[in-house]
XYZ file of C-alpha atoms in Angstrom:
513
model
C 45.669 -6.817 -16.967
C 42.045 -5.976 -18.272
C 41.671 -2.873 -19.913
C 37.796 -1.979 -19.835
C 38.369 0.296 -22.424
C 39.866 -1.862 -24.904
C 38.007 -3.283 -28.045
C 37.933 -7.192 -27.800
C 37.077 -9.105 -30.954
C 34.648 -11.627 -29.538
C 33.644 -14.315 -31.908
C 31.544 -17.732 -31.232
C 34.692 -19.835 -31.064
C 36.703 -17.347 -28.593
C 33.932 -16.078 -26.766
C 34.438 -18.141 -23.497
C 38.234 -17.777 -23.609
C 38.000 -13.974 -23.833
C 35.462 -13.833 -21.032
C 37.765 -16.288 -18.982
C 40.829 -14.140 -19.465
C 39.481 -10.913 -17.966
C 41.254 -9.825 -15.099
C 39.907 -7.431 -12.736
C 41.722 -4.569 -12.295
C 42.710 -3.218 -8.805
C 40.838 -0.204 -7.087
C 43.546 2.116 -7.676
C 43.883 1.333 -11.312
C 39.825 1.464 -11.736
C 39.866 4.993 -10.558
C 42.199 6.227 -13.157
C 40.421 4.353 -16.140
C 38.130 6.513 -18.487
C 34.456 5.606 -17.461
C 35.921 4.560 -14.193
C 32.276 5.117 -12.700
C 31.024 2.312 -15.162
C 33.697 -0.492 -14.137
C 31.532 -1.723 -11.110
C 28.010 -2.690 -10.302
C 25.810 0.123 -9.755
C 22.051 -0.387 -8.840
C 19.646 0.611 -11.373
C 17.396 1.794 -8.716
C 20.097 4.453 -8.631
C 20.895 4.960 -12.082
C 17.539 4.952 -13.539
C 14.594 5.009 -11.510
C 14.475 6.431 -7.969
C 14.313 9.836 -7.066
C 17.466 12.011 -6.037
C 15.776 12.637 -2.501
C 15.230 8.925 -1.606
C 18.752 8.140 -3.041
C 20.352 10.652 -0.527
C 18.133 9.304 2.300
C 19.705 6.015 2.042
C 23.155 7.392 1.083
C 26.335 6.590 2.994
C 26.673 10.430 3.545
C 23.518 10.732 5.137
C 23.866 7.647 6.843
C 27.005 8.366 8.577
C 26.529 12.076 9.236
C 23.068 11.059 11.042
C 25.471 8.860 13.166
C 27.396 11.991 14.262
C 24.213 13.875 15.029
C 23.083 11.121 17.250
C 26.401 11.162 19.040
C 25.948 14.799 19.510
C 22.280 14.449 20.726
C 23.446 12.017 23.339
C 26.352 14.165 24.747
C 23.715 17.200 24.567
C 21.323 15.094 26.922
C 24.088 14.003 29.086
C 25.581 17.349 29.537
C 21.783 18.475 30.696
C 21.535 15.712 33.011
C 24.649 16.519 34.662
C 27.666 14.393 32.969
C 30.969 16.160 32.549
C 30.334 17.289 28.828
C 31.686 20.726 27.852
C 30.195 23.319 25.358
C 33.653 23.122 23.788
C 33.261 19.553 22.982
C 29.799 19.785 21.647
C 30.938 22.634 19.298
C 33.946 20.505 18.086
C 31.565 17.758 17.217
C 29.147 19.856 15.397
C 31.766 21.322 13.173
C 32.604 17.980 11.752
C 28.869 16.632 11.341
C 29.255 16.469 7.290
C 32.808 15.942 6.940
C 32.820 12.349 6.907
C 36.566 10.658 6.136
C 35.258 7.592 4.292
C 38.594 6.460 2.967
C 39.898 6.485 6.790
C 36.692 4.934 7.793
C 36.973 2.102 5.211
C 40.680 1.383 6.340
C 39.654 1.260 9.945
C 37.008 -1.028 9.344
C 39.332 -3.293 7.488
C 41.513 -3.538 10.723
C 38.422 -3.529 13.182
C 35.898 -5.635 11.498
C 33.478 -3.197 13.143
C 31.618 -0.401 11.268
C 30.466 1.740 14.222
C 34.001 1.657 15.878
C 35.746 2.558 12.890
C 33.657 5.845 12.578
C 34.031 6.428 16.314
C 37.866 6.386 15.798
C 37.646 8.640 12.471
C 35.232 10.802 14.288
C 37.591 11.036 17.492
C 40.734 11.710 15.343
C 38.692 14.975 13.805
C 37.438 15.935 17.324
C 40.342 15.272 19.606
C 38.918 17.520 22.363
C 35.332 15.559 22.276
C 36.916 11.939 21.860
C 36.383 11.107 25.455
C 32.715 11.353 25.498
C 31.908 10.118 21.906
C 29.577 7.193 22.207
C 29.634 7.355 25.846
C 27.664 4.696 27.447
C 26.266 3.652 23.943
C 26.279 0.320 22.072
C 26.512 0.194 18.041
C 22.606 -0.061 17.974
C 22.209 3.411 19.502
C 23.443 4.764 16.201
C 22.906 1.983 13.835
C 19.120 1.288 14.745
C 18.058 4.847 15.722
C 19.580 6.005 12.483
C 17.624 3.528 10.596
C 14.533 4.562 12.259
C 14.887 8.266 11.340
C 15.591 6.966 7.536
C 12.434 4.716 7.418
C 10.584 7.930 8.792
C 12.136 10.087 6.138
C 11.188 7.607 3.536
C 7.786 7.253 4.508
C 7.481 11.079 4.436
C 8.924 11.290 0.934
C 6.505 8.508 -0.332
C 3.103 9.580 1.046
C 2.847 12.835 -0.780
C 3.550 10.929 -4.106
C 1.093 8.198 -3.108
C -1.480 10.975 -2.382
C -0.658 12.711 -5.982
C -1.317 9.348 -7.537
C -4.796 9.030 -5.503
C -5.604 12.653 -6.540
C -4.831 12.580 -10.025
C -6.643 9.252 -10.746
C -9.748 10.561 -8.728
C -9.953 13.450 -11.121
C -9.576 11.077 -14.073
C -12.412 8.967 -12.488
C -14.717 11.717 -12.163
C -13.985 12.975 -15.650
C -14.891 9.872 -17.215
C -17.715 8.883 -14.756
C -20.440 8.383 -17.520
C -18.431 6.969 -20.289
C -19.636 3.408 -20.652
C -16.879 0.497 -21.365
C -17.177 -3.040 -21.247
C -16.503 -4.735 -18.025
C -14.486 -7.968 -17.584
C -15.007 -10.945 -15.500
C -12.629 -14.071 -16.050
C -11.000 -11.441 -18.494
C -14.402 -12.111 -20.856
C -16.566 -9.176 -21.706
C -19.383 -8.685 -18.972
C -21.679 -6.000 -17.893
C -21.108 -2.799 -19.077
C -19.185 -0.315 -16.218
C -17.801 3.078 -17.059
C -13.953 4.023 -17.489
C -14.384 6.361 -14.508
C -15.898 3.577 -12.141
C -13.032 1.141 -13.155
C -10.610 3.657 -12.175
C -11.968 4.107 -8.749
C -11.237 0.354 -7.962
C -7.687 1.062 -8.268
C -8.307 4.304 -6.185
C -9.811 2.254 -3.410
C -6.799 0.097 -3.332
C -4.238 3.076 -3.147
C -6.277 4.224 -0.108
C -5.996 1.206 1.597
C -1.945 1.643 0.999
C -2.150 5.088 1.999
C -3.876 4.178 5.325
C -1.299 1.509 6.099
C 2.012 3.702 5.055
C 0.534 6.535 7.096
C -0.116 4.061 10.225
C 3.578 2.869 9.965
C 4.726 6.377 10.128
C 2.429 7.613 12.840
C 3.525 4.309 15.223
C 6.913 4.506 14.427
C 8.928 5.305 17.561
C 12.644 5.865 18.542
C 15.097 2.890 20.019
C 16.317 5.756 22.096
C 19.313 4.851 24.755
C 18.988 1.391 25.852
C 22.341 -0.341 25.988
C 23.764 -3.586 24.883
C 20.762 -5.911 25.987
C 18.110 -3.450 26.209
C 18.434 -3.045 30.348
C 20.123 0.286 30.040
C 22.745 -0.800 32.354
C 25.662 1.210 31.179
C 23.755 4.285 31.874
C 22.457 3.628 34.970
C 26.120 3.098 35.853
C 27.086 6.464 34.252
C 24.370 8.120 36.304
C 25.504 6.292 39.697
C 22.474 4.234 40.028
C 19.762 7.165 39.279
C 17.206 5.333 37.253
C 15.124 8.532 36.874
C 17.749 10.414 35.098
C 18.443 7.305 32.918
C 14.963 7.489 31.943
C 15.169 11.140 31.546
C 18.034 10.686 29.067
C 16.028 8.213 27.036
C 13.098 10.803 26.635
C 15.639 13.778 26.093
C 17.519 11.920 23.375
C 14.057 10.656 21.408
C 12.593 14.472 21.391
C 16.075 15.756 20.356
C 15.682 13.209 17.294
C 12.307 14.248 16.490
C 10.387 11.672 17.792
C 7.532 11.875 20.454
C 8.109 8.264 21.998
C 10.562 5.704 22.113
C 9.934 1.939 22.393
C 9.487 0.846 25.896
C 11.406 -2.022 25.722
C 14.048 -3.395 23.672
C 16.583 -6.114 23.207
C 20.202 -4.677 21.789
C 17.837 -3.945 18.585
C 14.367 -2.401 18.270
C 12.051 -5.306 17.297
C 12.575 -6.399 13.404
C 8.740 -6.539 13.400
C 8.810 -2.716 13.046
C 10.864 -3.658 9.556
C 8.406 -5.984 8.808
C 5.454 -4.162 9.009
C 6.715 -1.221 7.059
C 8.263 -3.594 4.103
C 4.791 -5.310 4.141
C 3.027 -2.095 3.829
C 5.417 -1.451 0.891
C 4.949 -4.842 -0.863
C 1.363 -4.490 -0.557
C 1.700 -1.092 -2.533
C 3.847 -2.816 -4.884
C 0.953 -5.542 -5.355
C -1.679 -2.548 -6.215
C 0.511 -0.790 -8.454
C 1.101 -4.166 -10.267
C -2.652 -5.050 -10.453
C -3.563 -1.326 -11.585
C -0.587 -0.894 -14.119
C -1.391 -4.985 -15.673
C -5.074 -3.456 -16.234
C -3.835 -0.497 -17.923
C -1.377 -2.799 -20.096
C -4.598 -5.159 -21.222
C -6.314 -1.879 -21.879
C -3.755 -0.657 -23.953
C -3.572 -3.662 -26.000
C -7.497 -2.927 -26.964
C -6.345 0.451 -27.599
C -9.014 2.017 -25.134
C -6.747 3.738 -23.258
C -2.830 4.492 -23.361
C -0.167 5.776 -21.148
C 1.704 8.689 -22.129
C 4.054 8.597 -25.160
C 6.389 11.077 -26.263
C 7.080 12.267 -29.671
C 10.496 10.969 -29.759
C 9.809 7.740 -27.865
C 10.525 4.628 -29.804
C 8.473 1.629 -28.920
C 10.287 -1.216 -30.675
C 13.890 -1.492 -32.369
C 12.384 -3.715 -35.145
C 8.527 -2.513 -35.280
C 8.541 0.944 -35.936
C 4.902 1.308 -35.265
C 4.421 0.001 -31.762
C 3.556 2.198 -28.755
C 4.564 -0.371 -25.937
C 3.284 0.711 -22.415
C 6.980 0.820 -21.160
C 5.933 2.776 -18.187
C 3.542 0.511 -16.960
C 5.720 -2.334 -17.849
C 8.490 -0.614 -15.659
C 5.964 -0.500 -12.736
C 4.994 -4.024 -12.958
C 8.759 -5.386 -13.021
C 9.715 -3.112 -10.022
C 6.640 -3.810 -8.322
C 7.084 -7.655 -8.632
C 10.841 -7.114 -6.714
C 9.205 -4.880 -4.018
C 6.787 -7.736 -3.265
C 9.501 -10.220 -2.902
C 11.161 -8.057 -0.287
C 8.306 -8.797 2.233
C 9.717 -12.220 2.547
C 13.249 -10.930 3.548
C 11.691 -8.780 6.168
C 9.649 -11.827 7.701
C 12.283 -14.116 7.524
C 14.787 -11.700 9.245
C 12.334 -11.199 12.213
C 11.969 -14.878 12.289
C 15.479 -15.679 12.959
C 16.372 -13.045 15.592
C 17.431 -15.171 18.596
C 16.879 -13.772 22.312
C 17.919 -10.245 22.371
C 19.556 -10.191 18.735
C 21.946 -11.842 16.311
C 24.050 -10.153 13.541
C 22.730 -12.171 10.602
C 19.920 -9.206 10.212
C 22.400 -6.666 9.491
C 23.659 -7.632 5.736
C 20.026 -8.351 4.751
C 18.621 -5.273 6.201
C 21.137 -3.059 4.273
C 19.660 -4.540 1.166
C 15.846 -5.228 1.810
C 15.209 -1.717 3.666
C 17.106 0.251 1.026
C 15.484 -1.444 -1.925
C 11.886 -1.698 -0.935
C 12.002 2.193 -0.405
C 13.714 2.790 -3.564
C 11.415 0.493 -5.298
C 8.319 1.916 -4.049
C 9.654 5.495 -4.908
C 10.491 4.359 -8.635
C 7.019 2.831 -8.793
C 5.185 5.990 -7.494
C 7.023 8.549 -9.440
C 6.179 6.473 -12.602
C 2.854 5.846 -11.772
C 2.459 9.531 -11.004
C 3.782 10.298 -14.381
C 1.344 7.700 -15.893
C -1.645 9.203 -14.198
C -0.892 12.695 -15.550
C -0.778 11.603 -19.026
C -3.223 9.200 -19.585
C -5.155 9.100 -22.852
C -8.803 7.832 -23.384
C -10.111 6.702 -26.757
C -13.856 6.802 -26.864
C -14.697 5.815 -30.435
C -12.551 2.371 -29.928
C -14.445 1.928 -26.601
C -17.419 2.273 -28.582
C -16.855 0.184 -31.067
C -15.649 -2.724 -28.684
C -19.156 -2.370 -26.799
C -20.575 -2.386 -30.318
C -19.189 -5.970 -30.739
C -20.488 -7.139 -27.361
C -23.417 -4.930 -26.611
C -26.064 -6.771 -28.758
C -25.816 -10.155 -26.838
C -25.828 -8.331 -23.401
C -28.979 -6.462 -24.531
C -31.149 -9.309 -25.566
C -32.711 -9.865 -22.174
C -33.886 -6.156 -22.485
C -35.235 -6.886 -25.770
C -37.201 -9.774 -24.402
C -38.669 -7.553 -21.551
C -39.614 -4.979 -23.870
C -41.332 -7.296 -26.406
C -43.124 -8.924 -23.362
C -44.362 -5.199 -22.241
C -45.375 -4.724 -26.022
C -47.863 -7.905 -25.552
C -45.562 -10.623 -26.935
C -45.041 -14.120 -25.631
C -41.920 -14.379 -23.422
C -41.163 -17.866 -24.551
C -41.737 -17.315 -28.287
C -39.329 -14.009 -27.698
C -36.767 -16.071 -26.116
C -36.417 -18.759 -28.910
C -36.498 -15.975 -31.722
C -33.627 -14.318 -29.884
C -31.492 -17.597 -29.215
C -31.748 -18.549 -32.970
C -30.865 -15.092 -34.059
C -27.945 -14.819 -31.570
C -26.654 -18.046 -32.893
C -26.773 -16.949 -36.173
C -24.908 -13.359 -35.364
C -22.368 -15.533 -33.312
C -21.355 -17.571 -36.204
C -20.597 -14.690 -38.240
C -18.448 -13.453 -35.725
C -16.533 -16.631 -34.680
C -16.494 -18.551 -37.932
C -16.168 -15.619 -40.626
C -14.552 -12.581 -38.667
C -17.634 -10.391 -39.505
C -19.014 -7.608 -37.134
C -21.750 -8.813 -34.576
C -25.062 -8.228 -36.937
C -27.697 -9.376 -34.103
C -29.326 -6.108 -34.180
C -29.726 -6.007 -38.040
C -31.254 -9.398 -37.703
C -33.666 -8.243 -35.139
C -34.737 -5.081 -37.281
C -35.170 -7.497 -40.240
C -37.296 -10.151 -38.418
C -41.262 -8.639 -38.298
C -41.873 -10.596 -35.048
C -39.916 -7.450 -33.371
C -41.832 -4.721 -35.268
C -43.909 -3.554 -31.983
C -40.403 -2.341 -30.632
C -38.321 -0.931 -33.209
C -38.743 2.435 -32.552
C -37.561 1.860 -29.263
C -34.746 -0.411 -30.178
C -31.883 2.624 -30.230
C -33.148 3.448 -26.596
C -32.997 -0.019 -25.459
C -29.477 -0.455 -26.831
C -27.939 3.049 -25.126
C -25.287 1.710 -23.217
C -25.778 4.224 -20.414
C -28.874 2.272 -19.425
C -26.369 -0.733 -18.825
C -23.977 1.024 -16.559
C -26.319 1.061 -13.220
C -25.377 3.577 -10.721
C -21.689 3.713 -11.700
C -21.539 7.485 -12.455
C -23.225 7.978 -8.943
C -20.894 5.680 -7.261
C -17.944 7.617 -8.689
C -19.169 10.809 -7.364
C -20.001 9.487 -3.828
C -16.874 7.695 -3.587
C -14.672 10.465 -4.282
C -16.680 12.823 -1.851
C -17.053 10.231 0.826
C -13.605 8.447 0.571
C -11.242 10.144 -1.223
C -11.526 14.106 -0.331
C -11.160 13.557 3.535
C -7.903 11.846 2.837
C -6.559 14.736 0.504
C -7.488 17.064 3.067
C -5.214 15.376 5.568
C -2.377 16.282 2.972
C -3.443 19.818 2.033
C -0.270 21.713 0.591
C 1.697 18.499 0.779
C 0.538 16.655 -2.247
C 2.927 15.794 -5.182
C 0.927 17.451 -8.051
C 3.631 18.874 -10.224
C 4.576 17.367 -13.625
C 6.916 14.640 -13.277
C 9.248 13.778 -15.894
C 11.128 10.441 -16.036
C 14.978 10.388 -16.451
C 15.046 7.427 -18.480
């Protein structure tokens, strides 16, 4: 019998024999072992990354207590419309909403191979008076799909304030550094200057698109309601003796009691898995945004121009004590890549739903929907932490500019010489020769770019030497970047922030690990 607490002497020669000799303890034995909670697989999304709120939303306690609430809602609506449901039955069910007997349900499911009927049986035993009317007229998807829609709505409502919190903080950062020149990069090669703040607006713009997409998913989400086994409501029509208007009223009442304004007008047995695809697509798109943003942060950290927060006790490397690795940004990229891949799961699940439904969606959705929301939540929490502690190093940025700006400024130098009476072609040739000489110093000898010193030392450029510092001022190379930041935040960001007044995640976010 394998003892998970025992010390196993593993050597190069016996590694495989030790590994293969491990016997998995039975569940009863595992529960009595020290550190029992560590003897089975646990998702890192739960143990390390996602918020307690998001974890609870996708917990079994929340799921199955929501099933019970939906059975109560159904019974209440049926009572209002004339079916024989008593107040005593409703009160009995309401008294047992939260005390789900998970062991009994697991035992029932092992016998029935049906999760919904297992919970119907367990709930009925707890509520013997109400047992005859639990799940009356409903199919499994009444509780399964409607609970999923409630959870999806709750997940979006948890994510949006965090996303807008990131947008708000990065917008403030953009305004603060709107005038600080920095090297732009195209093809990952130094290009025309931009500003630190203007670059940040590019990240914010993508996040605004994600906010719009996720808000749209939330606002367009509807309830499945009561549709029956294939979506025709036949069982409910029979319950109400052929009265179609009462069936329609039941659908609407259940929808409203669940907190939705509308239900889907038509469904098969399930709501269309296109709904899942739209939401997971929006979350995967958010993942792509976060990955690009955090990749940029990692590149800037490698240039020592900008850093994510680094705590006083934090260790960057087990071997290289001096290192300050961008572990938060790396974590975001890692989880975001997983989030991006989940889009394919949702798309494939929609594609293979035959006719009114097939059950091969169930196990996949248990993984895909929960992991999509938990991953997005983990990324946003980490990104909010990053955005609240970004550190900029202007002197490093200035030094990096100084290595590249002389080459970028050559056209301005030529124009200044022409305005001072020089010949454009002669000046161009002078600059070409001096630039190649300076480039050789940088590339062949590893020295600083000395083009400006070479220009100062050439008598030909005497007419503009007094203006050279002005010509080389980095701020004259950033165009309208600073104004663009102000206009963007005013016209694009502030209207979105106004939609969430009082509901923006702005508190200091600490990371558990």
